[in-house]
Amino acid sequence: MTALRVDIWSDFVCPFCFIGALRLEQLGKQRPLDLHWHAFQLRPAGAPPMDAAKRRMIAEHTPKLAAQMHEEFGLDIDRGPLDIDTRAAHRLFAAADAAGKGAEMHDALFRAYWLHGEDISDPSVLATIAAKQGFDGAAAISGSDGVSERSVAADVAQAAQYGFQGVPAIVFGQKYYVSGAQPLAVFAQAAEQAAAEQGA
């Protein structure tokens, strides 16, 4: 069975993106998937500070999220700080992906923020995460390599071109678009339809 291409726009601080990633991981055990992660920023540089109402809403939703994560995936969340700029984290992933370490780095960044409460906007935190993956991400984290920044900028621009307002935004087989962390069955159905058309 040929691996089905799946393109996902997501942000590491988005809970639904983490849930979506974990469900895609489950789907990958049912059929081969070729995952392509793309950058999207919920709180880009220059965004107005998160207001008290938004913070309160997140706080009220967190117990439900924690229960769901524990029940469905056996994970206990410890969220990192709110209202952070994830650009450097996306650059680090882009550089690691180009070096063949993308899947491991993507998972490590999600887990650092959601399970270990780490500030993934902090260059020193990102450097530690990179080192644990056996990767020197200094140039990508600082943005001095240029290549990773261009990759992130291209992803963000493409998301805007497609009109994605929120994430995760998932495209199966470059054709079937699924919005949000849908149930595994919905992902499976979209993958099946896309694969049937491609003969994958």
PDB file of C-alpha atoms in Angstrom:
ATOM      1  CA  MET A   1       0.000   0.000   0.000  1.00  0.00           C
ATOM      2  CA  THR A   2       1.436   3.353  -1.066  1.00  0.00           C
ATOM      3  CA  ALA A   3       1.749   5.965   1.667  1.00  0.00           C
ATOM      4  CA  LEU A   4      -0.921   8.650   1.352  1.00  0.00           C
ATOM      5  CA  ARG A   5       0.269  12.250   1.452  1.00  0.00           C
ATOM      6  CA  VAL A   6      -1.295  14.296   4.239  1.00  0.00           C
ATOM      7  CA  ASP A   7      -0.584  18.030   4.582  1.00  0.00           C
ATOM      8  CA  ILE A   8      -1.269  19.562   7.994  1.00  0.00           C
ATOM      9  CA  TRP A   9      -1.111  23.232   8.982  1.00  0.00           C
ATOM     10  CA  SER A  10      -0.785  23.516  12.735  1.00  0.00           C
ATOM     11  CA  ASP A  11       0.709  25.413  15.655  1.00  0.00           C
ATOM     12  CA  PHE A  12       2.453  23.784  18.606  1.00  0.00           C
ATOM     13  CA  VAL A  13       0.432  25.760  21.180  1.00  0.00           C
ATOM     14  CA  CYS A  14      -2.908  24.662  19.711  1.00  0.00           C
ATOM     15  CA  PRO A  15      -4.524  21.859  21.763  1.00  0.00           C
ATOM     16  CA  PHE A  16      -6.592  20.634  18.826  1.00  0.00           C
ATOM     17  CA  CYS A  17      -3.436  20.404  16.718  1.00  0.00           C
ATOM     18  CA  PHE A  18      -1.816  18.135  19.322  1.00  0.00           C
ATOM     19  CA  ILE A  19      -4.945  15.990  19.452  1.00  0.00           C
ATOM     20  CA  GLY A  20      -5.035  15.907  15.653  1.00  0.00           C
ATOM     21  CA  ALA A  21      -1.386  14.856  15.532  1.00  0.00           C
ATOM     22  CA  LEU A  22      -2.008  12.018  17.990  1.00  0.00           C
ATOM     23  CA  ARG A  23      -5.018  10.807  15.988  1.00  0.00           C
ATOM     24  CA  LEU A  24      -3.008  10.916  12.764  1.00  0.00           C
ATOM     25  CA  GLU A  25      -0.400   8.836  14.568  1.00  0.00           C
ATOM     26  CA  GLN A  26      -3.144   6.310  15.330  1.00  0.00           C
ATOM     27  CA  LEU A  27      -4.319   6.399  11.703  1.00  0.00           C
ATOM     28  CA  GLY A  28      -0.744   5.790  10.593  1.00  0.00           C
ATOM     29  CA  LYS A  29      -0.903   2.417  12.357  1.00  0.00           C
ATOM     30  CA  GLN A  30      -3.884   1.478  10.167  1.00  0.00           C
ATOM     31  CA  ARG A  31      -2.478   2.633   6.839  1.00  0.00           C
ATOM     32  CA  PRO A  32       0.828   4.204   5.690  1.00  0.00           C
ATOM     33  CA  LEU A  33       0.784   8.011   5.756  1.00  0.00           C
ATOM     34  CA  ASP A  34       3.291  10.508   4.399  1.00  0.00           C
ATOM     35  CA  LEU A  35       2.836  13.461   6.782  1.00  0.00           C
ATOM     36  CA  HIS A  36       3.873  16.959   5.742  1.00  0.00           C
ATOM     37  CA  TRP A  37       3.616  19.485   8.581  1.00  0.00           C
ATOM     38  CA  HIS A  38       3.233  23.179   7.771  1.00  0.00           C
ATOM     39  CA  ALA A  39       3.625  26.204  10.026  1.00  0.00           C
ATOM     40  CA  PHE A  40       0.692  28.291  11.203  1.00  0.00           C
ATOM     41  CA  GLN A  41       0.885  30.888  13.960  1.00  0.00           C
ATOM     42  CA  LEU A  42      -2.029  31.555  16.267  1.00  0.00           C
ATOM     43  CA  ARG A  43      -0.137  34.354  18.036  1.00  0.00           C
ATOM     44  CA  PRO A  44       2.316  35.809  15.493  1.00  0.00           C
ATOM     45  CA  ALA A  45       4.694  38.623  16.356  1.00  0.00           C
ATOM     46  CA  GLY A  46       2.769  41.882  16.647  1.00  0.00           C
ATOM     47  CA  ALA A  47      -0.505  40.214  17.606  1.00  0.00           C
ATOM     48  CA  PRO A  48      -2.345  42.097  20.359  1.00  0.00           C
ATOM     49  CA  PRO A  49      -1.845  40.598  23.836  1.00  0.00           C
ATOM     50  CA  MET A  50      -4.299  37.901  24.831  1.00  0.00           C
ATOM     51  CA  ASP A  51      -7.048  39.549  26.847  1.00  0.00           C
ATOM     52  CA  ALA A  52      -8.409  38.449  30.218  1.00  0.00           C
ATOM     53  CA  ALA A  53     -11.590  36.975  28.715  1.00  0.00           C
ATOM     54  CA  LYS A  54      -9.586  34.722  26.379  1.00  0.00           C
ATOM     55  CA  ARG A  55      -7.319  33.583  29.217  1.00  0.00           C
ATOM     56  CA  ARG A  56     -10.375  32.870  31.380  1.00  0.00           C
ATOM     57  CA  MET A  57     -11.992  30.849  28.596  1.00  0.00           C
ATOM     58  CA  ILE A  58      -8.826  28.777  28.181  1.00  0.00           C
ATOM     59  CA  ALA A  59      -8.619  28.202  31.940  1.00  0.00           C
ATOM     60  CA  GLU A  60     -12.240  27.056  32.043  1.00  0.00           C
ATOM     61  CA  HIS A  61     -11.714  24.647  29.134  1.00  0.00           C
ATOM     62  CA  THR A  62      -8.454  23.162  30.453  1.00  0.00           C
ATOM     63  CA  PRO A  63      -9.983  20.579  32.876  1.00  0.00           C
ATOM     64  CA  LYS A  64     -12.115  19.166  30.045  1.00  0.00           C
ATOM     65  CA  LEU A  65      -9.074  19.074  27.756  1.00  0.00           C
ATOM     66  CA  ALA A  66      -6.987  17.373  30.449  1.00  0.00           C
ATOM     67  CA  ALA A  67      -9.667  14.723  30.993  1.00  0.00           C
ATOM     68  CA  GLN A  68      -9.926  14.057  27.257  1.00  0.00           C
ATOM     69  CA  MET A  69      -6.147  13.753  26.809  1.00  0.00           C
ATOM     70  CA  HIS A  70      -5.914  11.359  29.731  1.00  0.00           C
ATOM     71  CA  GLU A  71      -8.868   9.249  28.650  1.00  0.00           C
ATOM     72  CA  GLU A  72      -8.066   9.025  24.936  1.00  0.00           C
ATOM     73  CA  PHE A  73      -4.265   8.990  24.918  1.00  0.00           C
ATOM     74  CA  GLY A  74      -3.192   8.271  28.495  1.00  0.00           C
ATOM     75  CA  LEU A  75      -1.360  11.603  28.670  1.00  0.00           C
ATOM     76  CA  ASP A  76      -1.377  14.132  31.509  1.00  0.00           C
ATOM     77  CA  ILE A  77      -1.081  17.687  30.254  1.00  0.00           C
ATOM     78  CA  ASP A  78       1.021  20.439  31.779  1.00  0.00           C
ATOM     79  CA  ARG A  79       0.629  23.330  29.358  1.00  0.00           C
ATOM     80  CA  GLY A  80       3.389  25.832  28.715  1.00  0.00           C
ATOM     81  CA  PRO A  81       2.827  29.605  28.924  1.00  0.00           C
ATOM     82  CA  LEU A  82       0.028  31.268  26.973  1.00  0.00           C
ATOM     83  CA  ASP A  83       0.428  34.048  24.402  1.00  0.00           C
ATOM     84  CA  ILE A  84       3.851  33.074  23.059  1.00  0.00           C
ATOM     85  CA  ASP A  85       5.359  33.512  19.598  1.00  0.00           C
ATOM     86  CA  THR A  86       6.120  30.082  18.094  1.00  0.00           C
ATOM     87  CA  ARG A  87       8.057  31.305  15.051  1.00  0.00           C
ATOM     88  CA  ALA A  88      11.428  30.018  16.287  1.00  0.00           C
ATOM     89  CA  ALA A  89       9.897  26.619  17.126  1.00  0.00           C
ATOM     90  CA  HIS A  90       8.520  26.392  13.590  1.00  0.00           C
ATOM     91  CA  ARG A  91      11.936  27.322  12.175  1.00  0.00           C
ATOM     92  CA  LEU A  92      13.568  24.618  14.286  1.00  0.00           C
ATOM     93  CA  PHE A  93      11.109  22.038  12.992  1.00  0.00           C
ATOM     94  CA  ALA A  94      11.639  23.164   9.371  1.00  0.00           C
ATOM     95  CA  ALA A  95      15.405  22.770   9.703  1.00  0.00           C
ATOM     96  CA  ALA A  96      15.077  19.381  11.404  1.00  0.00           C
ATOM     97  CA  ASP A  97      12.613  18.243   8.750  1.00  0.00           C
ATOM     98  CA  ALA A  98      15.070  19.186   5.986  1.00  0.00           C
ATOM     99  CA  ALA A  99      17.693  17.113   7.815  1.00  0.00           C
ATOM    100  CA  GLY A 100      15.439  14.054   8.041  1.00  0.00           C
ATOM    101  CA  LYS A 101      14.580  14.499  11.733  1.00  0.00           C
ATOM    102  CA  GLY A 102      11.205  16.190  11.281  1.00  0.00           C
ATOM    103  CA  ALA A 103       8.866  13.618  12.802  1.00  0.00           C
ATOM    104  CA  GLU A 104      10.885  13.295  15.998  1.00  0.00           C
ATOM    105  CA  MET A 105      11.330  17.054  16.390  1.00  0.00           C
ATOM    106  CA  HIS A 106       7.648  17.775  15.736  1.00  0.00           C
ATOM    107  CA  ASP A 107       6.585  15.319  18.426  1.00  0.00           C
ATOM    108  CA  ALA A 108       9.241  16.620  20.838  1.00  0.00           C
ATOM    109  CA  LEU A 109       8.043  20.230  20.457  1.00  0.00           C
ATOM    110  CA  PHE A 110       4.409  19.286  21.038  1.00  0.00           C
ATOM    111  CA  ARG A 111       5.297  17.226  24.094  1.00  0.00           C
ATOM    112  CA  ALA A 112       7.619  19.884  25.532  1.00  0.00           C
ATOM    113  CA  TYR A 113       4.811  22.445  25.488  1.00  0.00           C
ATOM    114  CA  TRP A 114       1.807  20.274  26.345  1.00  0.00           C
ATOM    115  CA  LEU A 115       3.255  17.664  28.688  1.00  0.00           C
ATOM    116  CA  HIS A 116       6.244  19.415  30.295  1.00  0.00           C
ATOM    117  CA  GLY A 117       5.034  23.025  30.539  1.00  0.00           C
ATOM    118  CA  GLU A 118       7.995  24.415  28.615  1.00  0.00           C
ATOM    119  CA  ASP A 119       8.219  27.845  26.993  1.00  0.00           C
ATOM    120  CA  ILE A 120       8.941  26.922  23.373  1.00  0.00           C
ATOM    121  CA  SER A 121       9.459  30.579  22.456  1.00  0.00           C
ATOM    122  CA  ASP A 122      12.628  30.578  24.596  1.00  0.00           C
ATOM    123  CA  PRO A 123      15.750  29.947  22.445  1.00  0.00           C
ATOM    124  CA  SER A 124      17.513  28.094  25.286  1.00  0.00           C
ATOM    125  CA  VAL A 125      14.534  25.765  25.733  1.00  0.00           C
ATOM    126  CA  LEU A 126      14.455  25.096  21.989  1.00  0.00           C
ATOM    127  CA  ALA A 127      18.215  24.447  21.960  1.00  0.00           C
ATOM    128  CA  THR A 128      17.781  21.834  24.692  1.00  0.00           C
ATOM    129  CA  ILE A 129      14.923  20.147  22.805  1.00  0.00           C
ATOM    130  CA  ALA A 130      17.050  20.113  19.638  1.00  0.00           C
ATOM    131  CA  ALA A 131      20.053  18.657  21.474  1.00  0.00           C
ATOM    132  CA  LYS A 132      17.909  15.833  22.868  1.00  0.00           C
ATOM    133  CA  GLN A 133      17.018  14.978  19.260  1.00  0.00           C
ATOM    134  CA  GLY A 134      20.695  15.013  18.297  1.00  0.00           C
ATOM    135  CA  PHE A 135      20.269  18.154  16.223  1.00  0.00           C
ATOM    136  CA  ASP A 136      22.092  21.482  16.253  1.00  0.00           C
ATOM    137  CA  GLY A 137      19.280  23.935  15.697  1.00  0.00           C
ATOM    138  CA  ALA A 138      21.074  27.143  16.726  1.00  0.00           C
ATOM    139  CA  ALA A 139      20.965  28.781  13.286  1.00  0.00           C
ATOM    140  CA  ALA A 140      17.308  27.878  12.749  1.00  0.00           C
ATOM    141  CA  ILE A 141      16.261  29.027  16.222  1.00  0.00           C
ATOM    142  CA  SER A 142      17.907  32.416  15.734  1.00  0.00           C
ATOM    143  CA  GLY A 143      16.706  32.656  12.147  1.00  0.00           C
ATOM    144  CA  SER A 144      20.247  33.261  10.868  1.00  0.00           C
ATOM    145  CA  ASP A 145      20.158  30.298   8.467  1.00  0.00           C
ATOM    146  CA  GLY A 146      17.506  32.023   6.348  1.00  0.00           C
ATOM    147  CA  VAL A 147      16.310  28.759   4.810  1.00  0.00           C
ATOM    148  CA  SER A 148      14.095  27.703   7.715  1.00  0.00           C
ATOM    149  CA  GLU A 149      12.567  31.211   7.984  1.00  0.00           C
ATOM    150  CA  ARG A 150      11.713  31.158   4.281  1.00  0.00           C
ATOM    151  CA  SER A 151      10.099  27.736   4.726  1.00  0.00           C
ATOM    152  CA  VAL A 152       7.943  28.970   7.623  1.00  0.00           C
ATOM    153  CA  ALA A 153       7.014  32.163   5.767  1.00  0.00           C
ATOM    154  CA  ALA A 154       5.970  30.104   2.734  1.00  0.00           C
ATOM    155  CA  ASP A 155       3.760  27.861   4.901  1.00  0.00           C
ATOM    156  CA  VAL A 156       2.074  30.840   6.559  1.00  0.00           C
ATOM    157  CA  ALA A 157       1.523  32.539   3.208  1.00  0.00           C
ATOM    158  CA  GLN A 158       0.053  29.370   1.695  1.00  0.00           C
ATOM    159  CA  ALA A 159      -2.355  28.990   4.625  1.00  0.00           C
ATOM    160  CA  ALA A 160      -3.529  32.567   4.019  1.00  0.00           C
ATOM    161  CA  GLN A 161      -3.894  31.861   0.306  1.00  0.00           C
ATOM    162  CA  TYR A 162      -6.041  28.814   1.051  1.00  0.00           C
ATOM    163  CA  GLY A 163      -8.101  30.869   3.484  1.00  0.00           C
ATOM    164  CA  PHE A 164      -7.369  28.781   6.563  1.00  0.00           C
ATOM    165  CA  GLN A 165      -8.680  30.712   9.573  1.00  0.00           C
ATOM    166  CA  GLY A 166      -7.819  28.135  12.217  1.00  0.00           C
ATOM    167  CA  VAL A 167      -5.904  24.923  12.745  1.00  0.00           C
ATOM    168  CA  PRO A 168      -5.436  22.063  12.401  1.00  0.00           C
ATOM    169  CA  ALA A 169      -6.184  22.317   8.698  1.00  0.00           C
ATOM    170  CA  ILE A 170      -5.615  18.904   7.151  1.00  0.00           C
ATOM    171  CA  VAL A 171      -5.581  17.977   3.469  1.00  0.00           C
ATOM    172  CA  PHE A 172      -5.633  14.290   2.560  1.00  0.00           C
ATOM    173  CA  GLY A 173      -4.189  13.310  -0.801  1.00  0.00           C
ATOM    174  CA  GLN A 174      -3.876  16.984  -1.796  1.00  0.00           C
ATOM    175  CA  LYS A 175      -7.654  17.029  -2.266  1.00  0.00           C
ATOM    176  CA  TYR A 176      -9.816  16.295   0.804  1.00  0.00           C
ATOM    177  CA  TYR A 177      -9.791  19.083   3.380  1.00  0.00           C
ATOM    178  CA  VAL A 178     -10.694  18.336   6.986  1.00  0.00           C
ATOM    179  CA  SER A 179     -10.906  21.166   9.518  1.00  0.00           C
ATOM    180  CA  GLY A 180     -10.137  20.647  13.194  1.00  0.00           C
ATOM    181  CA  ALA A 181      -9.324  17.655  15.387  1.00  0.00           C
ATOM    182  CA  GLN A 182     -12.071  15.444  14.018  1.00  0.00           C
ATOM    183  CA  PRO A 183     -12.664  11.928  15.357  1.00  0.00           C
ATOM    184  CA  LEU A 184     -10.311   9.239  14.087  1.00  0.00           C
ATOM    185  CA  ALA A 185     -13.147   7.766  11.991  1.00  0.00           C
ATOM    186  CA  VAL A 186     -13.490  11.035  10.064  1.00  0.00           C
ATOM    187  CA  PHE A 187      -9.752  11.109   9.330  1.00  0.00           C
ATOM    188  CA  ALA A 188      -9.904   7.471   8.257  1.00  0.00           C
ATOM    189  CA  GLN A 189     -12.813   8.127   5.894  1.00  0.00           C
ATOM    190  CA  ALA A 190     -11.064  11.118   4.283  1.00  0.00           C
ATOM    191  CA  ALA A 191      -7.891   9.077   3.870  1.00  0.00           C
ATOM    192  CA  GLU A 192      -9.829   6.196   2.348  1.00  0.00           C
ATOM    193  CA  GLN A 193     -11.568   8.473  -0.178  1.00  0.00           C
ATOM    194  CA  ALA A 194      -8.331  10.169  -1.158  1.00  0.00           C
ATOM    195  CA  ALA A 195      -6.491   6.857  -1.470  1.00  0.00           C
ATOM    196  CA  ALA A 196      -9.276   5.302  -3.554  1.00  0.00           C
ATOM    197  CA  GLU A 197      -9.040   8.134  -6.057  1.00  0.00           C
ATOM    198  CA  GLN A 198      -5.264   7.892  -6.240  1.00  0.00           C
ATOM    199  CA  GLY A 199      -5.170   4.119  -6.192  1.00  0.00           C
ATOM    200  CA  ALA A 200      -2.934   4.348  -3.107  1.00  0.00           C
TER     201      ALA A 200
END
